[in-house]
mmCIF file of C-alpha atoms in Angstrom:
data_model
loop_
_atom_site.group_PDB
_atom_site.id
_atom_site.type_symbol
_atom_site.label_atom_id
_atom_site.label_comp_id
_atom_site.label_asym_id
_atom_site.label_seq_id
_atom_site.Cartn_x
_atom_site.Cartn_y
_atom_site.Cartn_z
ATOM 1 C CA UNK A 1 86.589 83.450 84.410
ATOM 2 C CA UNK A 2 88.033 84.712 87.553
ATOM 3 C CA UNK A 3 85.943 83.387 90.682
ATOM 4 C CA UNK A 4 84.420 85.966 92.782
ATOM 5 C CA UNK A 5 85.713 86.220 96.533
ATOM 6 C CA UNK A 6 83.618 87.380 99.479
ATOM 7 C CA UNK A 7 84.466 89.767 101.729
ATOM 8 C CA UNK A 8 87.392 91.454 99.997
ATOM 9 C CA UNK A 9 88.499 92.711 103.542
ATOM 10 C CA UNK A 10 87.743 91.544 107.478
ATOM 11 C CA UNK A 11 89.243 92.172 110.744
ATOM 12 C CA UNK A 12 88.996 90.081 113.485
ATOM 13 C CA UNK A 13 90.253 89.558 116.972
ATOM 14 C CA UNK A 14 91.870 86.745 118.115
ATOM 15 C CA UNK A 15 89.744 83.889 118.952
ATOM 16 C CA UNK A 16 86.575 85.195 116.770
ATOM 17 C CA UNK A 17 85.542 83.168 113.821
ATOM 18 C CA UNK A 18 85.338 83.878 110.063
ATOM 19 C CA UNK A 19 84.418 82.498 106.625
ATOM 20 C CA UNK A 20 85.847 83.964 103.250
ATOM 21 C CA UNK A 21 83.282 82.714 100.096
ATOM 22 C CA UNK A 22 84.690 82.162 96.957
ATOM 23 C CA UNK A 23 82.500 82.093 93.620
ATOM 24 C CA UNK A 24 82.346 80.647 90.117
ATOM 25 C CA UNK A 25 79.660 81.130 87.540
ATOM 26 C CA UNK A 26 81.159 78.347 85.541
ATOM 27 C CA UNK A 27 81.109 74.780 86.671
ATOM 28 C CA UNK A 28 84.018 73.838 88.652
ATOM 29 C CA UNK A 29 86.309 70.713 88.839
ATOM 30 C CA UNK A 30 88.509 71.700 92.045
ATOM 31 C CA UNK A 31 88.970 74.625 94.523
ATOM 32 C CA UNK A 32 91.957 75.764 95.695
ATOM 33 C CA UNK A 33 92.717 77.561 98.707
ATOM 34 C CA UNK A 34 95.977 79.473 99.471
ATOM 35 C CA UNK A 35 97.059 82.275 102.215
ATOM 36 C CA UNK A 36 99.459 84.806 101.200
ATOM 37 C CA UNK A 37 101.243 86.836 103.736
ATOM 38 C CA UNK A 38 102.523 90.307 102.999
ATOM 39 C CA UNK A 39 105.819 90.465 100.772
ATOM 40 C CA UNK A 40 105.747 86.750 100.939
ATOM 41 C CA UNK A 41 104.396 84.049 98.242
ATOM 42 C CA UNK A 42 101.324 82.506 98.593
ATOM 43 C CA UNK A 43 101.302 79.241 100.706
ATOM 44 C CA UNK A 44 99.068 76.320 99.967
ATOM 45 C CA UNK A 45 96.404 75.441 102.240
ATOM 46 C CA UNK A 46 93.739 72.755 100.390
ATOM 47 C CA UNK A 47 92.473 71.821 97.797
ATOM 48 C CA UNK A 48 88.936 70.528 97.255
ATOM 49 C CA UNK A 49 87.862 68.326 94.313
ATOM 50 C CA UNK A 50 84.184 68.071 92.987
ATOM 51 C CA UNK A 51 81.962 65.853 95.204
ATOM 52 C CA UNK A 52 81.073 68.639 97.606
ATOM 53 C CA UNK A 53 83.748 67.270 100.421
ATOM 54 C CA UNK A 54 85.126 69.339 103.238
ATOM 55 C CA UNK A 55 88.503 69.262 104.364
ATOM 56 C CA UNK A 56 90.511 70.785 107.200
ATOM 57 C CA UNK A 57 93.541 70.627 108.768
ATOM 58 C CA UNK A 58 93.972 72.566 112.749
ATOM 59 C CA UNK A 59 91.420 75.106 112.885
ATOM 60 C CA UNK A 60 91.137 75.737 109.361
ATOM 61 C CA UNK A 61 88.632 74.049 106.805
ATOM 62 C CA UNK A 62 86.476 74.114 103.910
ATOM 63 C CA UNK A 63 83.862 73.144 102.115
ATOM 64 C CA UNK A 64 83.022 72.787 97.986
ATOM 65 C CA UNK A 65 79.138 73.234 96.967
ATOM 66 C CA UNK A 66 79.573 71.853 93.182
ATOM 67 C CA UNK A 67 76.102 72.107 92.231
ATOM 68 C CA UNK A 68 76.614 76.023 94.026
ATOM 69 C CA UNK A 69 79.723 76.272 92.478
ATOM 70 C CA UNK A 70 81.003 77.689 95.397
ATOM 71 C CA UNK A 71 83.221 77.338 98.027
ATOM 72 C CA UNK A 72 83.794 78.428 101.657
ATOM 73 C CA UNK A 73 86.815 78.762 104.103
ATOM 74 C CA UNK A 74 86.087 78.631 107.342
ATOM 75 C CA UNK A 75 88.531 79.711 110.332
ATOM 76 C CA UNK A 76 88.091 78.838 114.048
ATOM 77 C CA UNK A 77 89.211 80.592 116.649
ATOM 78 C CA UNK A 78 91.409 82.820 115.077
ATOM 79 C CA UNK A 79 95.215 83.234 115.730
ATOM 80 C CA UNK A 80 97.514 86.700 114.601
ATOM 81 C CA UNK A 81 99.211 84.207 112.571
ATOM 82 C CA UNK A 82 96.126 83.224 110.539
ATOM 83 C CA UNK A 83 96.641 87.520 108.674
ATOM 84 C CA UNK A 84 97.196 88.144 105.423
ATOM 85 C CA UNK A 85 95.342 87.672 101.596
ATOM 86 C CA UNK A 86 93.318 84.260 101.158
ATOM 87 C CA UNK A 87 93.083 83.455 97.573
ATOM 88 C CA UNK A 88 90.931 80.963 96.417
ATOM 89 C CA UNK A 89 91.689 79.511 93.023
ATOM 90 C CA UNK A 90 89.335 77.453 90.449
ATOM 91 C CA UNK A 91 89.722 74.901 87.787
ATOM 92 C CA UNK A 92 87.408 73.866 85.627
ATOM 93 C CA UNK A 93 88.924 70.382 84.531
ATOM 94 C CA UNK A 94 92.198 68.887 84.389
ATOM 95 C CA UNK A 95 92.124 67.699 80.406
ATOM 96 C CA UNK A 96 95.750 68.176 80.332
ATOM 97 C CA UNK A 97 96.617 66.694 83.321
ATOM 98 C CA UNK A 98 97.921 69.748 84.690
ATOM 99 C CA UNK A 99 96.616 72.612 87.148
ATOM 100 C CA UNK A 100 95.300 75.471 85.800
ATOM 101 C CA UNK A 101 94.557 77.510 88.698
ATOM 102 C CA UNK A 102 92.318 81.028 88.343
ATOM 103 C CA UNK A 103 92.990 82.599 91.365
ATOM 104 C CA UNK A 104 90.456 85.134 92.738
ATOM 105 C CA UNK A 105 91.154 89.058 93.804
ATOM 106 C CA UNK A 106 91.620 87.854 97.390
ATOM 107 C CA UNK A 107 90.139 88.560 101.002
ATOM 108 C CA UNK A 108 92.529 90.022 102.955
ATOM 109 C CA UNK A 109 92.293 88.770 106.978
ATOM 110 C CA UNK A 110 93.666 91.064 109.776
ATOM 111 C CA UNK A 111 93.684 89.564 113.130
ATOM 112 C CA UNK A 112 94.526 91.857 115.994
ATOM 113 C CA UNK A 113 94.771 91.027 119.420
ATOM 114 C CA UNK B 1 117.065 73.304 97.048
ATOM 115 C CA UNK B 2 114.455 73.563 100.108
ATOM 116 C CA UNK B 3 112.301 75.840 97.778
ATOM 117 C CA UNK B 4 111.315 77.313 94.708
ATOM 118 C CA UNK B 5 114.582 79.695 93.791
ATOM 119 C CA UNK B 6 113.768 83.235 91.609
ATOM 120 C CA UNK B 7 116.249 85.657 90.235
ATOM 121 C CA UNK B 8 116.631 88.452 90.165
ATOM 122 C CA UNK B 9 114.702 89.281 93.253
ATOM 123 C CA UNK B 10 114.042 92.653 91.827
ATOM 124 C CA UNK B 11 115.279 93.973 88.174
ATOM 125 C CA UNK B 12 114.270 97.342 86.799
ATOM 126 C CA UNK B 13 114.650 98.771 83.341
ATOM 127 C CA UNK B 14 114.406 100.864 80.821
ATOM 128 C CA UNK B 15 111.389 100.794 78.308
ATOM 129 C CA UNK B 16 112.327 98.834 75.238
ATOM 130 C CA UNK B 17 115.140 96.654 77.322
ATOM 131 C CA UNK B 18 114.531 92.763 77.429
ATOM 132 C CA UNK B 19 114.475 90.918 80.433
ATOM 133 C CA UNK B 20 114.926 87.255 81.507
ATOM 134 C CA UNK B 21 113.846 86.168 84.267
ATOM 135 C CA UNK B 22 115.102 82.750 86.067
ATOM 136 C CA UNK B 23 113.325 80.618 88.194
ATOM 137 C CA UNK B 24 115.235 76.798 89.535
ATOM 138 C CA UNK B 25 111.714 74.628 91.206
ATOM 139 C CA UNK B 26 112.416 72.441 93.697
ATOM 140 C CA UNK B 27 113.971 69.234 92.953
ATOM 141 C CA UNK B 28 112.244 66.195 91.234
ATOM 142 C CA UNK B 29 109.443 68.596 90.605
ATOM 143 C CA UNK B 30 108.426 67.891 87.089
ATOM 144 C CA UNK B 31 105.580 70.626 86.485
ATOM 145 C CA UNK B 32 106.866 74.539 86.695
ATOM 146 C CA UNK B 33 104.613 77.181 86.101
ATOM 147 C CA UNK B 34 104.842 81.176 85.415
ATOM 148 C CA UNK B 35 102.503 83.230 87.353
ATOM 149 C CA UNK B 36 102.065 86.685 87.224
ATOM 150 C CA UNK B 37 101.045 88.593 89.994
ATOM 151 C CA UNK B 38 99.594 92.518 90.107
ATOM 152 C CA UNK B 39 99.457 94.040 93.278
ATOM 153 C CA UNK B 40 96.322 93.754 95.304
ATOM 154 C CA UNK B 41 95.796 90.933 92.749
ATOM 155 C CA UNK B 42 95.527 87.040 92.417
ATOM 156 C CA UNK B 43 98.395 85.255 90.483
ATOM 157 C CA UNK B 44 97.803 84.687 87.097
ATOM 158 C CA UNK B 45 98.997 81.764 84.947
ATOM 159 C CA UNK B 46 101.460 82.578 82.166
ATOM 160 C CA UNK B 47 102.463 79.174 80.960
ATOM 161 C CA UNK B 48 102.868 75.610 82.292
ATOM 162 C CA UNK B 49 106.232 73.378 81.507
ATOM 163 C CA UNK B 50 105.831 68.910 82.107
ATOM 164 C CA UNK B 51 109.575 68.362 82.067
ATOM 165 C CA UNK B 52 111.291 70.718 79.003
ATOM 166 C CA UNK B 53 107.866 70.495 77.246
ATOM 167 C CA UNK B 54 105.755 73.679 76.898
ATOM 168 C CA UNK B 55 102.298 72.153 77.119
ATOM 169 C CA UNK B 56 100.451 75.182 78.284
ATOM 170 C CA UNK B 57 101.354 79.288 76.879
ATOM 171 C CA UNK B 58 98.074 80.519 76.929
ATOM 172 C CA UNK B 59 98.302 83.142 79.526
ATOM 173 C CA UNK B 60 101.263 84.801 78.086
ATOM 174 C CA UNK B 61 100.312 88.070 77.051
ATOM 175 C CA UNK B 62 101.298 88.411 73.734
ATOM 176 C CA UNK B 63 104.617 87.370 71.921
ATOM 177 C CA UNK B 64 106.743 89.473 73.565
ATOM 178 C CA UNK B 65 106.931 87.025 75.995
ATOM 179 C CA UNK B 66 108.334 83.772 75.791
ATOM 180 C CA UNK B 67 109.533 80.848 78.137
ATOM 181 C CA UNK B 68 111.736 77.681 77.898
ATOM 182 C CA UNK B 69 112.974 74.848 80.346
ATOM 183 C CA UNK B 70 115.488 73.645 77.836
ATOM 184 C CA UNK B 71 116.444 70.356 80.409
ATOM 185 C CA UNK B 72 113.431 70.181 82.458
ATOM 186 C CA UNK B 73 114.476 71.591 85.764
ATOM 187 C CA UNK B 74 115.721 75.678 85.560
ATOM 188 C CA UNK B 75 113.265 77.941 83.691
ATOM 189 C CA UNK B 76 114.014 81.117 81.817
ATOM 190 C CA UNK B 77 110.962 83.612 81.428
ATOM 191 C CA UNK B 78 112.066 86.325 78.783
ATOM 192 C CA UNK B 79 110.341 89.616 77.879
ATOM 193 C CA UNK B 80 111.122 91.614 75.029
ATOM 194 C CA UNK B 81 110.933 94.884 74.604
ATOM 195 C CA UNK B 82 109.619 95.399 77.997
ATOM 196 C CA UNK B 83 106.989 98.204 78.078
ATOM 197 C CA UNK B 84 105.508 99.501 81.748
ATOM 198 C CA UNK B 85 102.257 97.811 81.644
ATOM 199 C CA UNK B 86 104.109 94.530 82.280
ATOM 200 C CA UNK B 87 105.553 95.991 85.367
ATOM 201 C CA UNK B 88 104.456 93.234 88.169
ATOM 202 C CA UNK B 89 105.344 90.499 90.363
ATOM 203 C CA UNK B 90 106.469 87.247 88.535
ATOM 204 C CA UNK B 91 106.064 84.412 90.465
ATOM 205 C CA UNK B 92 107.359 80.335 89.491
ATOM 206 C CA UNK B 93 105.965 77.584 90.984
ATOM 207 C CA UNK B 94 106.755 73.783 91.025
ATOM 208 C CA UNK B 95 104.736 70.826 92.010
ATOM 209 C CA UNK B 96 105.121 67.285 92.362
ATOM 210 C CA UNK B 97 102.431 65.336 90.467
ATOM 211 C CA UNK B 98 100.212 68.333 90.034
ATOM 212 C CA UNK B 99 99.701 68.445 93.717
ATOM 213 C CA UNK B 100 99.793 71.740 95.628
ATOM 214 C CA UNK B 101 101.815 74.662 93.939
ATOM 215 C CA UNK B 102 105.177 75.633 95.404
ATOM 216 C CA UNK B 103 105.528 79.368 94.607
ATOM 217 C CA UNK B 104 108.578 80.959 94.494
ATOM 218 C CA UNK B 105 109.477 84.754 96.043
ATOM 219 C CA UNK B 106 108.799 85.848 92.584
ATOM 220 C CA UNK B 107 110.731 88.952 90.422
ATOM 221 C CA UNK B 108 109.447 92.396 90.806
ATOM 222 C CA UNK B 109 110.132 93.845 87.376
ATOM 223 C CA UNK B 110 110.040 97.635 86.989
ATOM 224 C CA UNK B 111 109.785 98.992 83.717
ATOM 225 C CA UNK B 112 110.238 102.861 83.792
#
């Protein structure tokens, strides 16, 4: 079940602040956040495990509801290098020891100056 | 190498042509994946490899494609009879200990 993201699109000007949601109707074992920048390959930014933590790194964290089975990525204080898709990814377990990520459709982040 | 290595970069054919597609992970990475990626889409897995082992070949589409990693580190993604619907972005990715994904710059295949 692909997990649903929120917005699918939002611009922003450098320095503002913004929050992509990400969405599963199944119950969810990890969260995985990654930014993808045009005609490049996605780039891993966190992942989240169940146990509702938050994580961050710079100006950049998130958070995982597990009883919401949802998660949220915030960004501070936006940068133009902080542009392009954000796809959030979900597993349900890890039986095989393995990842198997489901990514979302993506939000894609503009930041002009 | 520094990263996750794809080739061809881009490869277009003819309806009915096979294709195989090469991706070399990053050293000492024991899981690979194939991911496939539509445009304005998320990836989506194909088929997971621990070592030359095939544990995972859910996601492939049907059995036109197939995938081996015959000594655990290069990995050969092969389509047969290529039709246009699987026209897309192929993307590899390695990891070390099933920690974050290293995706590769992926093959844009081109079926006409």
């Amino acid at each position: 079940q692909q997990p649903v993201q929120s917005p699918q699109a939002v611009i922003l000007r450098e320095g503002e602040d913004a929050v992509i949601n990400c969405s599963s109707s199944k119950a969810l074992y990890s969260v995985h956040w990654y930014r993808q920048k045009h005609g490049e390959a996605p780039v891993f930014l966190m992942i989240l495990l169940k146990g509702g933590e938050q994580k961050g790194h710079d100006k950049i964290s998130a958070s995982f509801n597990e009883k919401k089975q949802q998660s949220s990525l915030y960004l501070t204080a936006s940068q133009l290098s902080y542009s392009g898709t954000y796809f959030c990814g979900t597993e349900q377990g890890r039986s095989g020891g393995y990842q198997k990520v489901t990514f979302g459709t993506g939000t894609k982040l503009q930041v002009i100056p | 190498g520094a990263g996750v290595s794809q080739s061809p970069r881009y490869k277009v054919t003819k309806r009915g042509q096979d294709v195989a597609l090469r991706c070399d992970p990053i050293s000492g990475h024991v899981s690979l994946y194939w991911y496939r990626q539509a445009l304005g889409q998320g990836p989506e897995f194909l088929t997971y490899f621990n070592y030359e082992a095939q544990q995972d070949k859910s996601g492939l589409p049907n059995d036109r494609f197939s995938a081996e990693r015959p000594e655990g580190s290069i990995s050969t993604l092969t389509i047969q009879r290529t039709e246009q619907r699987d026209s897309a972005m192929y993307r590899c990715a390695s990891s070390f200990q099933n920690q974050k994904l290293f995706f590769g710059s992926g093959t844009q295949l081109s079926v006409l």
